[in-house]
Amino acid sequence: MAHVNENYLKLPGSYLFSEIARRVNQFKINNQDADIIRLGIGDVTRPLPAAVIEAMKKGVEEMARQETFRGYGPEQGYEFLIRLIIDNDFSSRKVELSVEEVFVSDGAKTDTANFQEIFGMDNILAVTDPVYPVYVDSNVMAGRTGKVNEKGQFNGIVYLPCTEESGMKPALPEKRVDMIYLCFPNNPTGVTLSREELKKWVDYARENRSIILFDAAYEAYIREESVPHSIYEIEGAREVAVEFRSFSKTAGFTGTRCAYTVVPKEVTAYDSGGAAHSLNSLWLRRQTTKFNGVSYPVQVGAAAVYTGEGKKQVREMIDYYMENARIIREGLQKAGYKVFGGVNAPYVWLKTPNGMGSWEFFDRLMKDAHVVGTPGAGFGAGGEGFLRLTAFGTRENTERALERIKTRM
Ligand code: PLP
């Protein structure tokens, strides 16, 4: 008799987006003429930059000719892309990395979910609350947690509350933790940490020999000088941090798939005898066993993000979304809402008025303004009483949505 991995049975069903779809469909049945604007989804809507498309076409053409055809590539990614990543995303910020420290992959979701595999099962992990659910669910699947409670929180995970009072920023854990997931700019709250704030986490990790799993998928949206783009801008981070980056939100690759993870050679974790092991070697071992690389045309397309034309087109795309973020943020503020994010991130996190629950406010927003957001409670207990709006819609829809919120809510 085959047995299932019972850790999977600990997971409640993926309720958030199916429940949103159910409520929207029900509303549409009852209100067939309603022109619904969706500002809930965390997916980009602008097409890929022309420079990327041109490069990908050339990459495909190369695959069509005997002389230039390529089969399996290096599991860690082609060196031409890795060198561009290092020069443009890190050296320009005085962060030095070697080619062996960057692992190209098909997504930050995959990497943030898989990275936990190389840690021991007895590690205590900490996540912010609210949180991008992948960090939690992947650790539950692996068996690193106990059961879920009525608040949707798992035994064995240290939840770091991000509250209105703390500006939606987490405080250091009160008890020792081994693995710390941090995501800045944050999904869902849109807030960032300053250098000084991030340094506290790096110092904590160095003192406690913990590892920070730093998700910087939204790094490209940072506007303010004081906000670090990479955790390696903080002294000592090379010893204790792994960083996840993605072309998804940076360059519109959500449907094309390319990302990368940085694992400096100094980052170490320990075996039960106390001997130190390089996470870089373990991740290389893991990737070369379980992953066969990102397709050549896609890596050629990602490399085009770093050409003059590519950079200009990416900047225009990000400017477009960030103008939407400004419209949402300022529009909500003018309408009297308390908001977070939207300055260095494509997400605006609004506090529901009069202590209304997330889902209740979601329903009201849909009913009165015909606008769909994402209830904060879907990102954890700490998200209750908040709602997320995204800047990834069209300009026209964003403006119309805010006008409706102002006049109808
Ligand atoms: N990390 C965060 C915080 C995200 O919000 C997302 C996507 O929404 C991802 C990672 C996934 O990125 P990718 O498309 O590279 O898998």
Short mmCIF file of C-alpha atoms and ligand atoms in Angstrom, two decimals:
data_model
loop_
_atom_site.label_atom_id
_atom_site.label_comp_id
_atom_site.label_asym_id
_atom_site.label_seq_id
_atom_site.Cartn_x
_atom_site.Cartn_y
_atom_site.Cartn_z
CA MET A 1 0.00 0.00 0.00
CA ALA A 2 1.43 3.34 -1.03
CA HIS A 3 1.40 6.04 1.62
CA VAL A 4 1.20 9.74 1.04
CA ASN A 5 3.48 12.34 2.56
CA GLU A 6 1.21 13.22 5.45
CA ASN A 7 2.80 16.62 5.80
CA TYR A 8 0.77 17.62 2.74
CA LEU A 9 -2.38 16.78 4.69
CA LYS A 10 -1.52 19.46 7.25
CA LEU A 11 -2.02 22.16 4.61
CA PRO A 12 -5.41 23.80 4.41
CA GLY A 13 -6.62 24.05 0.78
CA SER A 14 -5.33 27.02 -1.19
CA TYR A 15 -8.28 29.11 -0.29
CA LEU A 16 -7.40 32.71 -1.11
CA PHE A 17 -7.54 33.04 -4.89
CA SER A 18 -10.23 30.40 -5.36
CA GLU A 19 -12.42 32.14 -2.80
CA ILE A 20 -11.85 35.50 -4.54
CA ALA A 21 -12.81 33.92 -7.88
CA ARG A 22 -15.91 32.34 -6.32
CA ARG A 23 -17.09 35.65 -4.86
CA VAL A 24 -16.38 37.58 -8.08
CA ASN A 25 -18.26 34.98 -10.16
CA GLN A 26 -21.22 35.05 -7.80
CA PHE A 27 -21.28 38.84 -7.94
CA LYS A 28 -21.17 38.76 -11.75
CA ILE A 29 -24.13 36.36 -11.90
CA ASN A 30 -26.18 38.78 -9.81
CA ASN A 31 -24.84 41.94 -11.50
CA GLN A 32 -24.34 41.08 -15.13
CA ASP A 33 -23.66 44.63 -16.29
CA ALA A 34 -21.11 45.45 -13.61
CA ASP A 35 -17.78 46.52 -15.10
CA ILE A 36 -15.39 44.94 -12.63
CA ILE A 37 -11.82 46.25 -12.30
CA ARG A 38 -9.30 43.78 -10.90
CA LEU A 39 -6.53 45.25 -8.81
CA GLY A 40 -6.05 42.07 -6.84
CA ILE A 41 -3.78 39.99 -8.96
CA GLY A 42 0.00 40.03 -8.41
CA ASP A 43 0.81 39.45 -12.06
CA VAL A 44 2.21 41.89 -14.60
CA THR A 45 0.12 42.98 -17.58
CA ARG A 46 2.56 44.86 -19.86
CA PRO A 47 4.16 42.84 -22.71
CA LEU A 48 7.81 41.81 -22.62
CA PRO A 49 10.28 44.56 -23.59
CA ALA A 50 11.01 44.63 -27.35
CA ALA A 51 14.73 44.06 -26.69
CA VAL A 52 13.90 40.82 -24.86
CA ILE A 53 11.64 39.61 -27.67
CA GLU A 54 14.29 40.35 -30.32
CA ALA A 55 16.95 38.49 -28.33
CA MET A 56 14.66 35.53 -27.72
CA LYS A 57 13.91 35.28 -31.45
CA LYS A 58 17.64 35.16 -32.16
CA GLY A 59 18.04 32.52 -29.45
CA VAL A 60 15.36 30.39 -31.09
CA GLU A 61 17.01 30.87 -34.51
CA GLU A 62 20.28 29.59 -33.06
CA MET A 63 18.49 26.47 -31.88
CA ALA A 64 17.34 25.92 -35.48
CA ARG A 65 20.84 25.65 -36.97
CA GLN A 66 23.26 22.76 -36.64
CA GLU A 67 26.26 25.04 -35.96
CA THR A 68 24.58 26.96 -33.16
CA PHE A 69 22.17 24.39 -31.71
CA ARG A 70 22.51 23.79 -27.96
CA GLY A 71 21.33 20.87 -25.89
CA TYR A 72 21.50 20.81 -22.08
CA GLY A 73 23.06 23.93 -20.70
CA PRO A 74 24.85 24.32 -17.37
CA GLU A 75 22.35 23.65 -14.55
CA GLN A 76 23.44 26.88 -12.82
CA GLY A 77 22.86 29.01 -15.91
CA TYR A 78 24.99 30.28 -18.79
CA GLU A 79 28.00 32.31 -17.81
CA PHE A 80 27.07 35.09 -20.27
CA LEU A 81 23.93 35.78 -18.21
CA ILE A 82 25.57 35.33 -14.82
CA ARG A 83 28.32 37.85 -15.69
CA LEU A 84 25.72 40.42 -16.77
CA ILE A 85 23.76 39.85 -13.54
CA ILE A 86 26.88 40.36 -11.41
CA ASP A 87 28.07 43.48 -13.28
CA ASN A 88 24.70 45.21 -13.49
CA ASP A 89 22.80 44.17 -10.38
CA PHE A 90 25.66 43.89 -7.87
CA SER A 91 29.05 45.38 -8.88
CA SER A 92 27.24 48.64 -9.63
CA ARG A 93 26.27 48.67 -5.91
CA LYS A 94 29.76 47.71 -4.76
CA VAL A 95 28.75 44.12 -4.07
CA GLU A 96 31.30 41.67 -5.46
CA LEU A 97 30.17 38.17 -6.39
CA SER A 98 31.88 35.34 -8.26
CA VAL A 99 30.26 33.42 -11.11
CA GLU A 100 29.88 30.33 -8.90
CA GLU A 101 27.76 32.28 -6.42
CA VAL A 102 24.85 32.99 -8.81
CA PHE A 103 22.39 30.22 -9.75
CA VAL A 104 20.00 30.98 -12.61
CA SER A 105 16.62 29.28 -12.25
CA ASP A 106 13.08 29.23 -13.56
CA GLY A 107 11.62 31.27 -10.71
CA ALA A 108 11.94 32.79 -7.29
CA LYS A 109 8.89 30.76 -6.30
CA THR A 110 10.72 27.55 -7.11
CA ASP A 111 13.90 28.65 -5.37
CA THR A 112 12.28 30.08 -2.23
CA ALA A 113 10.26 26.85 -1.98
CA ASN A 114 13.16 24.50 -2.65
CA PHE A 115 15.95 26.12 -0.71
CA GLN A 116 14.70 24.74 2.61
CA GLU A 117 15.63 21.23 1.38
CA ILE A 118 19.28 21.75 2.25
CA PHE A 119 18.51 22.60 5.90
CA GLY A 120 18.04 20.13 8.74
CA MET A 121 14.54 19.21 9.82
CA ASP A 122 15.07 20.45 13.37
CA ASN A 123 15.69 24.06 12.33
CA ILE A 124 13.28 26.63 13.69
CA LEU A 125 12.02 28.97 11.05
CA ALA A 126 10.65 32.47 11.33
CA VAL A 127 8.38 34.24 8.88
CA THR A 128 6.71 37.62 8.93
CA ASP A 129 2.97 37.77 9.41
CA PRO A 130 1.49 38.60 6.87
CA VAL A 131 3.70 36.62 4.49
CA TYR A 132 4.07 35.34 0.90
CA PRO A 133 2.64 31.83 1.57
CA VAL A 134 5.27 29.81 -0.35
CA TYR A 135 7.86 30.00 2.47
CA VAL A 136 5.45 28.48 4.97
CA ASP A 137 3.83 25.88 2.74
CA SER A 138 7.13 24.50 1.42
CA ASN A 139 8.39 23.99 4.98
CA VAL A 140 5.11 22.34 5.97
CA MET A 141 5.41 19.94 3.02
CA ALA A 142 8.95 19.10 4.09
CA GLY A 143 7.78 18.24 7.61
CA ARG A 144 9.49 21.07 9.44
CA THR A 145 6.27 22.11 11.25
CA GLY A 146 3.50 20.71 13.37
CA LYS A 147 -0.20 21.08 12.77
CA VAL A 148 -2.09 24.22 11.87
CA ASN A 149 -4.20 26.01 14.51
CA GLU A 150 -7.52 27.83 14.16
CA LYS A 151 -5.66 31.06 13.27
CA GLY A 152 -4.04 29.27 10.32
CA GLN A 153 -0.62 29.27 12.04
CA PHE A 154 1.61 26.20 12.20
CA ASN A 155 3.19 24.79 15.30
CA GLY A 156 6.93 25.08 15.08
CA ILE A 157 7.00 28.31 13.07
CA VAL A 158 7.86 31.61 14.73
CA TYR A 159 5.55 34.27 13.30
CA LEU A 160 6.89 37.81 13.40
CA PRO A 161 3.92 40.17 13.52
CA CYS A 162 3.98 43.18 11.21
CA THR A 163 1.48 45.61 12.66
CA GLU A 164 0.21 49.07 11.94
CA GLU A 165 2.07 50.32 15.03
CA SER A 166 5.40 48.95 13.77
CA GLY A 167 4.83 50.36 10.27
CA MET A 168 4.24 46.79 9.06
CA LYS A 169 7.88 45.95 9.85
CA PRO A 170 8.86 42.86 11.87
CA ALA A 171 10.77 43.00 15.16
CA LEU A 172 13.64 40.59 15.85
CA PRO A 173 12.43 37.24 17.21
CA GLU A 174 12.28 36.87 20.98
CA LYS A 175 13.45 33.28 20.87
CA ARG A 176 16.36 31.96 18.83
CA VAL A 177 15.52 30.96 15.25
CA ASP A 178 17.66 29.29 12.61
CA MET A 179 16.07 30.19 9.27
CA ILE A 180 14.56 33.63 8.71
CA TYR A 181 12.52 34.46 5.63
CA LEU A 182 12.50 38.17 4.84
CA CYS A 183 10.94 39.74 1.75
CA PHE A 184 11.70 43.41 1.00
CA PRO A 185 10.18 45.25 -0.82
CA ASN A 186 7.42 43.22 0.76
CA ASN A 187 4.60 41.30 -0.79
CA PRO A 188 1.86 41.94 0.36
CA THR A 189 2.48 45.12 2.38
CA GLY A 190 4.76 47.00 -0.03
CA VAL A 191 7.01 48.23 2.79
CA THR A 192 10.81 48.20 2.74
CA LEU A 193 13.62 48.23 5.32
CA SER A 194 16.31 50.89 5.50
CA ARG A 195 19.98 49.90 5.64
CA GLU A 196 20.01 50.41 9.42
CA GLU A 197 16.91 48.24 9.85
CA LEU A 198 18.26 45.47 7.66
CA LYS A 199 21.59 45.60 9.47
CA LYS A 200 19.85 44.56 12.71
CA TRP A 201 18.75 41.35 11.01
CA VAL A 202 22.19 40.65 9.61
CA ASP A 203 23.72 41.25 13.05
CA TYR A 204 21.12 38.97 14.65
CA ALA A 205 21.89 36.22 12.12
CA ARG A 206 25.65 36.54 12.70
CA GLU A 207 25.24 36.40 16.49
CA ASN A 208 22.91 33.39 16.35
CA ARG A 209 24.42 31.58 13.36
CA SER A 210 21.05 31.84 11.64
CA ILE A 211 20.50 32.11 7.89
CA ILE A 212 18.45 34.88 6.28
CA LEU A 213 16.54 33.82 3.17
CA PHE A 214 16.11 37.23 1.57
CA ASP A 215 13.49 37.52 -1.17
CA ALA A 216 14.21 40.59 -3.30
CA ALA A 217 11.78 39.77 -6.14
CA TYR A 218 10.56 43.40 -6.11
CA GLU A 219 13.98 45.06 -5.90
CA ALA A 220 13.48 46.84 -9.24
CA TYR A 221 10.67 48.93 -7.74
CA ILE A 222 12.87 50.62 -5.14
CA ARG A 223 12.93 54.38 -5.65
CA GLU A 224 14.38 55.80 -2.45
CA GLU A 225 18.14 56.07 -1.98
CA SER A 226 18.00 54.91 1.64
CA VAL A 227 16.55 51.52 0.73
CA PRO A 228 19.08 48.75 0.02
CA HIS A 229 18.52 46.78 -3.20
CA SER A 230 20.51 43.79 -2.04
CA ILE A 231 21.09 42.41 1.44
CA TYR A 232 24.79 42.20 0.51
CA GLU A 233 24.96 45.98 0.73
CA ILE A 234 24.95 45.30 4.48
CA GLU A 235 28.31 44.45 6.03
CA GLY A 236 28.61 40.81 7.04
CA ALA A 237 25.60 39.63 5.02
CA ARG A 238 27.78 37.43 2.83
CA GLU A 239 28.24 35.13 5.83
CA VAL A 240 24.58 34.69 6.65
CA ALA A 241 22.28 35.52 3.72
CA VAL A 242 20.96 33.95 0.56
CA GLU A 243 19.19 36.30 -1.87
CA PHE A 244 16.42 35.47 -4.32
CA ARG A 245 15.86 37.65 -7.38
CA SER A 246 13.56 37.31 -10.36
CA PHE A 247 13.03 38.71 -13.84
CA SER A 248 9.27 38.20 -13.33
CA LYS A 249 8.33 41.55 -11.87
CA THR A 250 11.52 43.28 -13.04
CA ALA A 251 11.07 42.63 -16.74
CA GLY A 252 7.67 41.01 -17.25
CA PHE A 253 8.90 37.38 -17.16
CA THR A 254 6.04 35.91 -15.09
CA GLY A 255 4.99 33.76 -18.06
CA THR A 256 8.51 33.38 -19.50
CA ARG A 257 10.28 32.18 -16.32
CA CYS A 258 13.76 33.27 -15.34
CA ALA A 259 15.16 34.15 -11.94
CA TYR A 260 18.34 33.69 -9.94
CA THR A 261 19.54 32.97 -6.43
CA VAL A 262 22.75 34.23 -4.88
CA VAL A 263 24.52 31.91 -2.45
CA PRO A 264 27.86 33.38 -1.30
CA LYS A 265 30.54 30.82 -0.56
CA GLU A 266 30.90 32.02 3.04
CA VAL A 267 27.32 31.14 4.03
CA THR A 268 27.55 28.14 6.29
CA ALA A 269 25.30 25.89 8.30
CA TYR A 270 26.40 23.13 10.64
CA ASP A 271 26.06 19.35 10.92
CA SER A 272 25.12 17.62 14.17
CA GLY A 273 28.80 17.29 15.02
CA GLY A 274 29.22 21.05 14.74
CA ALA A 275 31.21 21.03 11.49
CA ALA A 276 30.50 23.90 9.10
CA HIS A 277 29.25 23.26 5.56
CA SER A 278 29.00 25.70 2.67
CA LEU A 279 25.41 26.19 1.53
CA ASN A 280 26.81 27.08 -1.88
CA SER A 281 28.16 23.54 -2.33
CA LEU A 282 24.94 21.97 -1.07
CA TRP A 283 22.76 24.13 -3.32
CA LEU A 284 24.98 23.32 -6.32
CA ARG A 285 24.61 19.63 -5.48
CA ARG A 286 20.85 20.02 -5.17
CA GLN A 287 20.45 21.96 -8.39
CA THR A 288 22.68 19.72 -10.49
CA THR A 289 20.67 16.72 -9.29
CA LYS A 290 17.15 18.08 -9.54
CA PHE A 291 17.25 20.89 -12.13
CA ASN A 292 18.36 21.00 -15.74
CA GLY A 293 18.65 24.72 -16.33
CA VAL A 294 16.52 27.43 -17.92
CA SER A 295 16.01 27.21 -21.68
CA TYR A 296 18.65 28.91 -23.82
CA PRO A 297 16.30 31.35 -25.61
CA VAL A 298 14.92 32.50 -22.26
CA GLN A 299 18.39 33.12 -20.85
CA VAL A 300 19.30 35.06 -23.99
CA GLY A 301 16.11 37.09 -23.45
CA ALA A 302 17.03 37.74 -19.81
CA ALA A 303 20.51 38.88 -20.90
CA ALA A 304 18.86 41.48 -23.16
CA VAL A 305 17.40 43.14 -20.05
CA TYR A 306 20.95 44.44 -19.45
CA THR A 307 21.48 46.03 -22.91
CA GLY A 308 21.02 49.78 -23.32
CA GLU A 309 17.67 49.31 -25.03
CA GLY A 310 16.60 46.63 -22.56
CA LYS A 311 17.40 48.84 -19.56
CA LYS A 312 15.46 51.73 -21.05
CA GLN A 313 12.41 49.59 -21.82
CA VAL A 314 12.44 47.96 -18.39
CA ARG A 315 12.71 51.38 -16.74
CA GLU A 316 9.68 52.58 -18.73
CA MET A 317 7.70 49.52 -17.69
CA ILE A 318 8.53 49.95 -14.02
CA ASP A 319 7.81 53.69 -14.22
CA TYR A 320 4.41 52.83 -15.66
CA TYR A 321 3.54 50.51 -12.77
CA MET A 322 4.97 52.88 -10.19
CA GLU A 323 2.86 55.73 -11.53
CA ASN A 324 -0.13 53.42 -10.97
CA ALA A 325 1.14 52.80 -7.44
CA ARG A 326 1.31 56.55 -6.83
CA ILE A 327 -2.23 57.01 -8.15
CA ILE A 328 -3.52 54.25 -5.86
CA ARG A 329 -1.59 55.39 -2.82
CA GLU A 330 -2.40 59.09 -3.11
CA GLY A 331 -5.99 58.45 -4.19
CA LEU A 332 -6.60 56.27 -1.15
CA GLN A 333 -4.96 58.77 1.17
CA LYS A 334 -7.12 61.56 -0.23
CA ALA A 335 -10.17 59.38 0.32
CA GLY A 336 -9.13 59.11 3.98
CA TYR A 337 -7.58 55.62 4.08
CA LYS A 338 -4.45 54.70 5.99
CA VAL A 339 -2.05 53.06 3.55
CA PHE A 340 1.36 51.39 3.51
CA GLY A 341 3.67 50.64 0.57
CA GLY A 342 3.37 51.88 -2.98
CA VAL A 343 6.52 54.03 -2.72
CA ASN A 344 9.20 51.38 -3.37
CA ALA A 345 6.87 48.53 -4.33
CA PRO A 346 3.99 47.79 -6.70
CA TYR A 347 1.70 46.94 -3.78
CA VAL A 348 -0.45 49.23 -1.68
CA TRP A 349 -1.69 47.84 1.63
CA LEU A 350 -4.70 49.65 3.02
CA LYS A 351 -6.21 49.48 6.44
CA THR A 352 -9.89 48.75 6.28
CA PRO A 353 -12.06 51.51 7.78
CA ASN A 354 -13.85 51.14 11.12
CA GLY A 355 -12.15 47.88 12.03
CA MET A 356 -13.91 46.06 9.19
CA GLY A 357 -12.68 42.52 8.45
CA SER A 358 -10.63 41.95 5.28
CA TRP A 359 -13.30 39.87 3.55
CA GLU A 360 -16.10 42.20 4.56
CA PHE A 361 -14.20 45.12 3.05
CA PHE A 362 -13.38 43.04 -0.04
CA ASP A 363 -17.13 42.43 -0.54
CA ARG A 364 -17.98 46.10 -0.01
CA LEU A 365 -15.32 47.25 -2.45
CA MET A 366 -16.66 44.84 -5.05
CA LYS A 367 -20.31 45.71 -4.40
CA ASP A 368 -20.00 49.50 -4.22
CA ALA A 369 -17.01 50.28 -6.46
CA HIS A 370 -16.85 47.11 -8.59
CA VAL A 371 -13.16 46.89 -7.73
CA VAL A 372 -11.47 43.62 -6.73
CA GLY A 373 -8.57 43.63 -4.26
CA THR A 374 -6.92 40.86 -2.24
CA PRO A 375 -8.06 40.45 1.38
CA GLY A 376 -5.08 40.81 3.71
CA ALA A 377 -6.26 37.90 5.85
CA GLY A 378 -5.29 35.61 2.95
CA PHE A 379 -1.61 36.31 3.76
CA GLY A 380 -1.88 35.27 7.41
CA ALA A 381 -3.59 36.24 10.62
CA GLY A 382 -1.60 39.49 10.73
CA GLY A 383 -3.20 40.57 7.45
CA GLU A 384 -6.69 40.69 8.96
CA GLY A 385 -8.12 44.20 8.74
CA PHE A 386 -6.11 45.03 5.60
CA LEU A 387 -6.53 44.72 1.84
CA ARG A 388 -3.89 44.67 -0.91
CA LEU A 389 -4.24 46.58 -4.18
CA THR A 390 -1.69 46.10 -6.95
CA ALA A 391 -0.21 48.55 -9.42
CA PHE A 392 -0.03 45.96 -12.21
CA GLY A 393 -3.28 47.00 -13.89
CA THR A 394 -3.63 49.37 -16.84
CA ARG A 395 -3.41 53.11 -16.21
CA GLU A 396 -6.97 53.61 -17.33
CA ASN A 397 -8.36 50.96 -14.98
CA THR A 398 -6.25 52.20 -12.10
CA GLU A 399 -7.55 55.75 -12.53
CA ARG A 400 -11.14 54.58 -12.90
CA ALA A 401 -10.88 52.32 -9.85
CA LEU A 402 -9.60 55.15 -7.66
CA GLU A 403 -12.27 57.53 -8.91
CA ARG A 404 -14.90 54.96 -7.95
CA ILE A 405 -13.38 54.39 -4.52
CA LYS A 406 -13.41 58.15 -3.93
CA THR A 407 -16.99 58.68 -5.04
CA ARG A 408 -18.78 55.46 -4.16
CA MET A 409 -17.24 54.15 -0.95
N1 PLP B 1 8.58 36.08 -4.24
C1 PLP B 1 7.58 36.92 -4.00
C2 PLP B 1 7.58 37.72 -2.75
C3 PLP B 1 6.51 37.04 -4.90
O1 PLP B 1 5.50 37.86 -4.63
C4 PLP B 1 6.51 36.26 -6.07
C5 PLP B 1 5.43 36.33 -7.05
O2 PLP B 1 4.38 36.85 -6.87
C6 PLP B 1 7.58 35.40 -6.27
C7 PLP B 1 8.60 35.32 -5.35
C8 PLP B 1 7.59 34.49 -7.45
O3 PLP B 1 8.44 34.92 -8.43
P1 PLP B 1 8.71 34.05 -9.73
O4 PLP B 1 7.74 34.48 -10.77
O5 PLP B 1 10.13 34.37 -10.09
O6 PLP B 1 8.54 32.60 -9.39
#
